[in-house]
mmCIF file of C-alpha atoms in Angstrom:
data_model
loop_
_atom_site.group_PDB
_atom_site.id
_atom_site.type_symbol
_atom_site.label_atom_id
_atom_site.label_comp_id
_atom_site.label_asym_id
_atom_site.label_seq_id
_atom_site.Cartn_x
_atom_site.Cartn_y
_atom_site.Cartn_z
ATOM 1 C CA MET P 1 2.114 17.086 43.196
ATOM 2 C CA PHE P 2 -2.183 16.032 42.673
ATOM 3 C CA LEU P 3 -4.332 17.840 40.463
ATOM 4 C CA GLU P 4 -7.797 18.116 41.642
ATOM 5 C CA LYS P 5 -9.237 19.670 37.987
ATOM 6 C CA PRO P 6 -8.824 17.002 35.430
ATOM 7 C CA ILE P 7 -5.336 17.595 33.106
ATOM 8 C CA ILE P 8 -8.182 18.273 29.660
ATOM 9 C CA ALA P 9 -11.709 18.387 30.675
ATOM 10 C CA GLY P 10 -13.723 15.583 28.863
ATOM 11 C CA GLN P 11 -17.488 16.034 27.869
ATOM 12 C CA PRO P 12 -20.049 15.846 31.079
ATOM 13 C CA TYR P 13 -20.436 12.269 32.729
ATOM 14 C CA GLU P 14 -24.222 12.993 32.440
ATOM 15 C CA LYS P 15 -23.969 13.240 28.638
ATOM 16 C CA LEU P 16 -21.796 10.399 28.181
ATOM 17 C CA GLN P 17 -23.716 7.874 30.512
ATOM 18 C CA LYS P 18 -26.434 8.499 27.533
ATOM 19 C CA LEU P 19 -23.927 7.635 25.356
ATOM 20 C CA ILE P 20 -22.422 4.662 27.378
ATOM 21 C CA GLU P 21 -25.857 2.940 28.305
ATOM 22 C CA LYS P 22 -27.118 2.933 24.452
ATOM 23 C CA GLN P 23 -23.569 1.166 23.383
ATOM 24 C CA THR P 24 -21.393 -1.896 24.995
ATOM 25 C CA PHE P 25 -18.607 -0.583 23.269
ATOM 26 C CA LEU P 26 -17.701 3.034 24.984
ATOM 27 C CA SER P 27 -18.877 1.703 28.153
ATOM 28 C CA THR P 28 -15.906 -0.924 28.022
ATOM 29 C CA VAL P 29 -13.479 1.999 26.399
ATOM 30 C CA PHE P 30 -15.041 4.043 29.281
ATOM 31 C CA TYR P 31 -14.607 1.172 32.552
ATOM 32 C CA GLY P 32 -11.904 -0.286 30.921
ATOM 33 C CA ASN P 33 -9.545 2.755 31.489
ATOM 34 C CA VAL P 34 -10.235 4.296 35.064
ATOM 35 C CA TRP P 35 -7.168 4.585 36.568
ATOM 36 C CA GLN P 36 -5.135 5.425 40.011
ATOM 37 C CA LYS P 37 -2.441 7.822 41.562
ATOM 38 C CA SER P 38 -1.518 5.072 43.625
ATOM 39 C CA LEU P 39 -2.445 1.704 45.513
ATOM 40 C CA TYR P 40 -3.652 4.040 48.446
ATOM 41 C CA TYR P 41 -5.540 6.406 46.308
ATOM 42 C CA PRO P 42 -9.329 5.795 44.930
ATOM 43 C CA ILE P 43 -10.244 4.600 41.324
ATOM 44 C CA GLN P 44 -11.303 7.450 38.851
ATOM 45 C CA LYS P 45 -13.059 7.497 35.620
ATOM 46 C CA PRO P 46 -10.843 8.834 32.526
ATOM 47 C CA GLU P 47 -11.605 12.206 30.572
ATOM 48 C CA MET P 48 -13.681 10.982 27.869
ATOM 49 C CA ASN P 49 -14.775 13.041 24.384
ATOM 50 C CA VAL P 50 -17.042 10.941 21.551
ATOM 51 C CA VAL P 51 -17.814 12.364 18.004
ATOM 52 C CA PHE P 52 -19.218 10.949 15.377
ATOM 53 C CA GLN P 53 -18.109 11.597 11.997
ATOM 54 C CA LEU P 54 -18.546 10.131 7.983
ATOM 55 C CA ALA P 55 -15.846 7.965 6.942
ATOM 56 C CA ASP P 56 -14.157 9.394 3.617
ATOM 57 C CA THR P 57 -10.791 8.175 1.826
ATOM 58 C CA THR P 58 -8.239 9.951 3.757
ATOM 59 C CA LEU P 59 -9.156 7.816 6.812
ATOM 60 C CA MET P 60 -8.205 4.604 4.627
ATOM 61 C CA HIS P 61 -5.131 5.366 4.799
ATOM 62 C CA THR P 62 -4.700 7.097 8.078
ATOM 63 C CA GLN P 63 -1.944 5.287 10.556
ATOM 64 C CA ALA P 64 -2.068 5.441 14.250
ATOM 65 C CA ASN P 65 0.576 8.150 16.171
ATOM 66 C CA ASN P 66 1.835 6.424 19.154
ATOM 67 C CA LEU P 67 4.277 7.625 21.831
ATOM 68 C CA TRP P 68 5.332 4.962 24.412
ATOM 69 C CA HIS P 69 7.708 5.258 27.271
ATOM 70 C CA SER P 70 10.163 3.168 25.332
ATOM 71 C CA LYS P 71 10.499 6.043 22.610
ATOM 72 C CA ARG P 72 12.058 9.678 23.114
ATOM 73 C CA GLY P 73 9.273 11.876 22.340
ATOM 74 C CA TYR P 74 5.847 12.459 24.679
ATOM 75 C CA VAL P 75 3.252 14.193 24.660
ATOM 76 C CA LEU P 76 3.192 17.753 26.920
ATOM 77 C CA GLY P 77 0.608 19.170 28.483
ATOM 78 C CA PRO P 78 -0.051 21.715 31.479
ATOM 79 C CA ASN P 79 1.473 21.917 34.237
ATOM 80 C CA HIS P 80 4.929 20.252 32.528
ATOM 81 C CA LEU P 81 3.444 17.003 31.883
ATOM 82 C CA ARG P 82 4.000 14.076 30.258
ATOM 83 C CA GLY P 83 1.878 11.632 28.397
ATOM 84 C CA THR P 84 2.131 8.521 26.301
ATOM 85 C CA ARG P 85 -0.529 8.023 23.452
ATOM 86 C CA HIS P 86 -1.837 5.018 21.971
ATOM 87 C CA GLU P 87 -4.512 4.683 19.037
ATOM 88 C CA THR P 88 -6.622 1.705 18.253
ATOM 89 C CA PHE P 89 -8.836 1.249 15.441
ATOM 90 C CA TYR P 90 -12.062 -0.924 15.706
ATOM 91 C CA ALA P 91 -14.922 -2.585 13.369
ATOM 92 C CA LEU P 92 -18.219 -2.504 15.142
ATOM 93 C CA ASN P 93 -21.329 -4.329 13.655
ATOM 94 C CA ASP P 94 -24.543 -2.722 14.272
ATOM 95 C CA LYS P 95 -25.465 -3.863 18.253
ATOM 96 C CA LYS P 96 -21.561 -1.490 18.342
ATOM 97 C CA ASP P 97 -20.174 -4.910 19.448
ATOM 98 C CA VAL P 98 -16.794 -5.291 17.952
ATOM 99 C CA LEU P 99 -15.408 -7.507 15.075
ATOM 100 C CA ALA P 100 -12.321 -6.836 14.690
ATOM 101 C CA THR P 101 -9.397 -4.655 16.143
ATOM 102 C CA LEU P 102 -6.327 -3.035 14.724
ATOM 103 C CA SER P 103 -3.610 -2.278 16.463
ATOM 104 C CA TRP P 104 0.003 -0.602 15.457
ATOM 105 C CA VAL P 105 3.213 -1.771 16.855
ATOM 106 C CA PRO P 106 7.006 -0.024 16.578
ATOM 107 C CA GLY P 107 7.575 -0.779 12.842
ATOM 108 C CA ASP P 108 4.150 -0.925 11.901
ATOM 109 C CA ASN P 109 4.833 1.662 8.580
ATOM 110 C CA GLU P 110 2.878 -0.257 5.994
ATOM 111 C CA LEU P 111 0.017 -0.717 8.247
ATOM 112 C CA PHE P 112 -3.163 1.158 7.099
ATOM 113 C CA ALA P 113 -6.521 1.600 8.700
ATOM 114 C CA LYS P 114 -8.337 0.136 5.543
ATOM 115 C CA ASP P 115 -6.560 -2.844 6.488
ATOM 116 C CA ILE P 116 -8.320 -3.986 9.299
ATOM 117 C CA PHE P 117 -10.705 -5.026 6.023
ATOM 118 C CA ILE P 118 -8.451 -7.978 5.793
ATOM 119 C CA LEU P 119 -9.804 -9.252 9.170
ATOM 120 C CA VAL P 120 -13.727 -8.946 8.541
ATOM 121 C CA ASN P 121 -15.952 -8.316 5.555
ATOM 122 C CA PRO P 122 -16.652 -5.062 4.969
ATOM 123 C CA LYS P 123 -20.454 -5.697 4.489
ATOM 124 C CA GLU P 124 -20.077 -6.921 8.106
ATOM 125 C CA VAL P 125 -19.537 -3.087 9.554
ATOM 126 C CA HIS P 126 -21.681 -0.987 10.385
ATOM 127 C CA CYS P 127 -19.095 1.910 11.996
ATOM 128 C CA LEU P 128 -15.739 2.627 12.730
ATOM 129 C CA ALA P 129 -13.791 3.504 15.965
ATOM 130 C CA TRP P 130 -10.512 5.108 16.348
ATOM 131 C CA VAL P 131 -9.994 5.576 20.405
ATOM 132 C CA ILE P 132 -6.887 7.832 21.216
ATOM 133 C CA LYS P 133 -5.866 6.896 24.881
ATOM 134 C CA THR P 134 -3.529 9.375 26.105
ATOM 135 C CA VAL P 135 -2.010 8.702 30.310
ATOM 136 C CA TRP P 136 -0.756 11.782 31.579
ATOM 137 C CA TYR P 137 1.755 11.000 34.149
ATOM 138 C CA TRP P 138 4.403 12.815 36.203
ATOM 139 C CA PRO P 139 7.849 12.489 35.767
ATOM 140 C CA ALA P 140 10.097 11.621 38.898
ATOM 141 C CA SER P 141 13.779 12.639 36.616
ATOM 142 C CA ASP P 142 14.404 12.278 32.726
ATOM 143 C CA GLU P 143 16.691 9.333 33.485
ATOM 144 C CA ARG P 144 16.205 5.980 31.525
ATOM 145 C CA GLU P 145 15.700 2.106 33.173
ATOM 146 C CA TRP P 146 18.887 0.389 31.131
ATOM 147 C CA ASP P 147 16.111 -2.277 29.671
ATOM 148 C CA THR P 148 13.412 -1.227 28.959
ATOM 149 C CA GLY P 149 13.910 2.563 28.261
ATOM 150 C CA SER P 150 11.044 3.704 30.879
ATOM 151 C CA VAL P 151 11.240 7.000 33.033
ATOM 152 C CA PHE P 152 11.689 6.055 36.087
ATOM 153 C CA ASP P 153 8.955 6.322 38.583
ATOM 154 C CA THR P 154 6.648 7.919 36.824
ATOM 155 C CA GLN P 155 3.388 8.613 38.252
ATOM 156 C CA PRO P 156 -0.002 8.219 36.966
ATOM 157 C CA MET P 157 -1.818 11.917 36.738
ATOM 158 C CA GLY P 158 -5.182 11.099 34.987
ATOM 159 C CA VAL P 159 -6.057 9.307 31.335
ATOM 160 C CA ASN P 160 -7.422 11.294 28.292
ATOM 161 C CA ILE P 161 -9.776 8.895 26.071
ATOM 162 C CA ASP P 162 -10.983 10.404 22.782
ATOM 163 C CA VAL P 163 -12.777 8.450 20.445
ATOM 164 C CA ILE P 164 -13.989 9.113 17.304
ATOM 165 C CA ILE P 165 -16.960 7.721 15.956
ATOM 166 C CA TYR P 166 -17.398 6.787 11.341
ATOM 167 C CA LYS P 167 -20.283 5.711 9.656
ATOM 168 C CA LYS P 168 -20.453 5.278 6.355
ATOM 169 C CA PRO P 169 -20.448 7.378 3.647
ATOM 170 C CA LYS P 170 -23.751 8.397 1.733
ATOM 171 C CA ASP P 171 -24.747 6.188 -0.809
ATOM 172 C CA MET P 172 -21.090 4.162 -0.442
ATOM 173 C CA GLY P 173 -20.497 0.835 2.196
ATOM 174 C CA PHE P 174 -16.994 0.440 3.379
ATOM 175 C CA GLY P 175 -15.856 -2.086 0.662
ATOM 176 C CA GLU P 176 -16.977 0.872 -2.191
ATOM 177 C CA LEU P 177 -14.840 3.326 -0.366
ATOM 178 C CA VAL P 178 -11.918 1.255 0.537
ATOM 179 C CA GLU P 179 -11.365 0.582 -3.424
ATOM 180 C CA LEU P 180 -11.978 4.330 -4.240
ATOM 181 C CA ALA P 181 -9.704 4.745 -1.652
ATOM 182 C CA THR P 182 -6.932 2.889 -3.314
ATOM 183 C CA GLU P 183 -7.634 4.068 -6.390
ATOM 184 C CA LYS P 184 -6.839 7.758 -5.415
ATOM 185 C CA LYS P 185 -3.697 6.987 -3.780
ATOM 186 C CA ARG P 186 -2.948 5.394 -6.901
ATOM 187 C CA GLN P 187 -3.678 8.064 -8.885
ATOM 188 C CA ARG P 188 -1.575 10.669 -6.645
ATOM 189 C CA GLU P 189 1.460 8.122 -6.746
ATOM 190 C CA ASN P 190 1.412 8.105 -10.470
ATOM 191 C CA ALA P 191 0.836 12.057 -11.237
ATOM 192 C CA TYR P 192 4.004 12.324 -12.497
ATOM 193 C CA LEU P 193 3.724 10.060 -15.158
ATOM 194 C CA TYR P 194 1.116 12.205 -16.709
ATOM 195 C CA PRO P 195 1.838 15.414 -17.631
ATOM 196 C CA PRO P 196 -0.692 17.905 -19.051
ATOM 197 C CA PRO P 197 -0.799 17.958 -23.339
ATOM 198 C CA GLU P 198 -0.642 22.112 -23.510
ATOM 199 C CA MET P 199 0.886 24.540 -21.250
ATOM 200 C CA PRO P 200 -2.914 25.906 -19.739
ATOM 201 C CA ASP P 201 -3.604 29.625 -19.308
ATOM 202 C CA LEU P 202 -2.514 31.712 -16.358
ATOM 203 C CA PRO P 203 -5.013 34.301 -15.816
ATOM 204 C CA GLY P 204 -3.788 34.580 -12.230
ATOM 205 C CA ILE P 205 -0.285 34.777 -12.842
ATOM 206 C CA GLU P 206 -0.865 36.957 -15.805
ATOM 207 C CA LYS P 207 -2.524 39.682 -12.611
ATOM 208 C CA ALA P 208 -0.008 39.019 -10.681
ATOM 209 C CA LEU P 209 2.940 40.205 -12.868
ATOM 210 C CA GLU P 210 0.794 43.260 -13.837
ATOM 211 C CA HIS P 211 0.305 44.176 -10.297
ATOM 212 C CA GLY P 212 3.983 43.719 -9.557
ATOM 213 C CA CYS P 213 4.478 40.418 -7.752
ATOM 214 C CA VAL P 214 7.124 38.433 -8.170
ATOM 215 C CA VAL P 215 6.331 34.332 -9.503
ATOM 216 C CA ARG P 216 9.330 31.878 -8.237
ATOM 217 C CA SER P 217 9.360 28.326 -8.940
ATOM 218 C CA PHE P 218 11.683 25.609 -7.448
ATOM 219 C CA GLY P 219 11.829 21.610 -6.547
ATOM 220 C CA SER P 220 10.521 20.769 -2.428
ATOM 221 C CA GLY P 221 13.046 17.575 -1.629
ATOM 222 C CA GLY P 222 9.656 15.054 -1.929
ATOM 223 C CA GLY P 223 9.717 15.815 -5.714
ATOM 224 C CA LEU P 224 7.163 18.354 -6.014
ATOM 225 C CA ARG P 225 7.633 21.535 -8.036
ATOM 226 C CA VAL P 226 6.445 24.338 -6.143
ATOM 227 C CA VAL P 227 5.059 27.599 -7.357
ATOM 228 C CA SER P 228 4.546 30.914 -5.032
ATOM 229 C CA ILE P 229 3.532 34.311 -6.476
ATOM 230 C CA GLU P 230 5.051 36.979 -3.189
ATOM 231 C CA ASN P 231 4.850 40.551 -3.466
ATOM 232 C CA LYS P 232 6.283 43.102 -1.077
ATOM 233 C CA ASN P 233 3.482 42.099 1.363
ATOM 234 C CA GLY P 234 4.559 38.248 1.489
ATOM 235 C CA LEU P 235 2.708 35.374 -0.337
ATOM 236 C CA LYS P 236 -0.288 35.672 -2.750
ATOM 237 C CA GLY P 237 -0.612 32.583 -4.190
ATOM 238 C CA TYR P 238 0.675 28.880 -3.817
ATOM 239 C CA GLY P 239 0.609 25.800 -6.049
ATOM 240 C CA GLU P 240 2.567 22.738 -6.032
ATOM 241 C CA HIS P 241 1.972 19.136 -7.869
ATOM 242 C CA PRO P 242 4.125 16.322 -9.078
ATOM 243 C CA HIS P 243 4.042 18.661 -12.734
ATOM 244 C CA VAL P 244 4.825 22.585 -13.402
ATOM 245 C CA GLU P 245 2.151 22.992 -15.579
ATOM 246 C CA GLU P 246 -0.308 21.853 -12.631
ATOM 247 C CA ALA P 247 1.792 23.712 -10.126
ATOM 248 C CA LEU P 248 1.177 26.884 -11.400
ATOM 249 C CA VAL P 249 -2.647 26.044 -12.252
ATOM 250 C CA HIS P 250 -3.219 25.749 -8.787
ATOM 251 C CA SER P 251 -0.717 29.178 -7.939
ATOM 252 C CA SER P 252 -2.782 31.387 -10.757
ATOM 253 C CA GLU P 253 -6.082 29.661 -9.198
ATOM 254 C CA ASP P 254 -5.206 30.633 -5.325
ATOM 255 C CA TYR P 255 -3.825 34.556 -6.178
ATOM 256 C CA LEU P 256 -7.562 34.703 -8.294
ATOM 257 C CA ALA P 257 -9.111 33.742 -4.869
ATOM 258 C CA GLY P 258 -7.344 35.853 -2.878
ATOM 259 C CA GLY P 259 -4.379 33.278 -1.174
ATOM 260 C CA ARG P 260 -6.422 30.130 0.777
ATOM 261 C CA PRO P 261 -4.986 28.205 3.767
ATOM 262 C CA TYR P 262 -3.006 25.530 2.838
ATOM 263 C CA ASN P 263 -5.220 22.809 4.320
ATOM 264 C CA GLU P 264 -7.775 24.515 2.616
ATOM 265 C CA VAL P 265 -6.444 23.570 -0.760
ATOM 266 C CA TYR P 266 -4.066 20.346 -0.482
ATOM 267 C CA GLY P 267 -6.283 17.595 1.442
ATOM 268 C CA GLY P 268 -9.410 19.567 0.949
ATOM 269 C CA LEU P 269 -10.176 20.587 -3.228
ATOM 270 C CA CYS P 270 -6.767 19.085 -4.119
ATOM 271 C CA PRO P 271 -5.188 15.993 -2.856
ATOM 272 C CA HIS P 272 -2.124 15.575 -0.965
ATOM 273 C CA TYR P 273 0.517 14.386 -3.306
ATOM 274 C CA LEU P 274 2.763 13.319 -0.837
#
């Protein structure tokens, strides 16, 4: 089986070429990941995408989500192809040279992106880069080698590289960003220690009850208090928090806002408490 078209198309090469010519780092990533289907096939370029974002506190506590041949999971691609995924984090100077590299191996459950600043002074870092490499392969079978756990006779079918360049946030250095991320994490983890001093007003819940809605509350497996507002058409308001009083406030506000998508509230307006 040979696919003439890329598995997942990257940015046009003409657009990438301009970035690659300007940045040694991107050139190294791009040309360091050329591949061959086998010894007798021509060398091919990877499909690559590059995007630019501002670094934020969520990034500082992000971990890699790697999937190797030796693990039981894999990335599922089109045409029944499978893929391995390896993520690496880099600190770059103003010339886009690598100052430090953070890689995750099995068992690195306590390694976070912010730990790259143990390896390099944040003041020396101009930007950060997260590189996600997906290698697509065609498995001959589901049998595995007894000593390595690798799938027998895997055949390379393509490489995708996703690069996210993180710039400094406005009016803040990377050192300050790490401090802010650490403080926010501490506040989330200790939120259960500080219940509100009095019961807040809940105009949304009062309105929901007048409209015939049902309010339900339960404890999640992670220890959060969850409040949902429902009617015969489904969920109309939702809230979660270590304290039920705050969960009630969140659900009340959500009902008045018309019922928003979860990710718009938690991870956006409010932190994730787990």
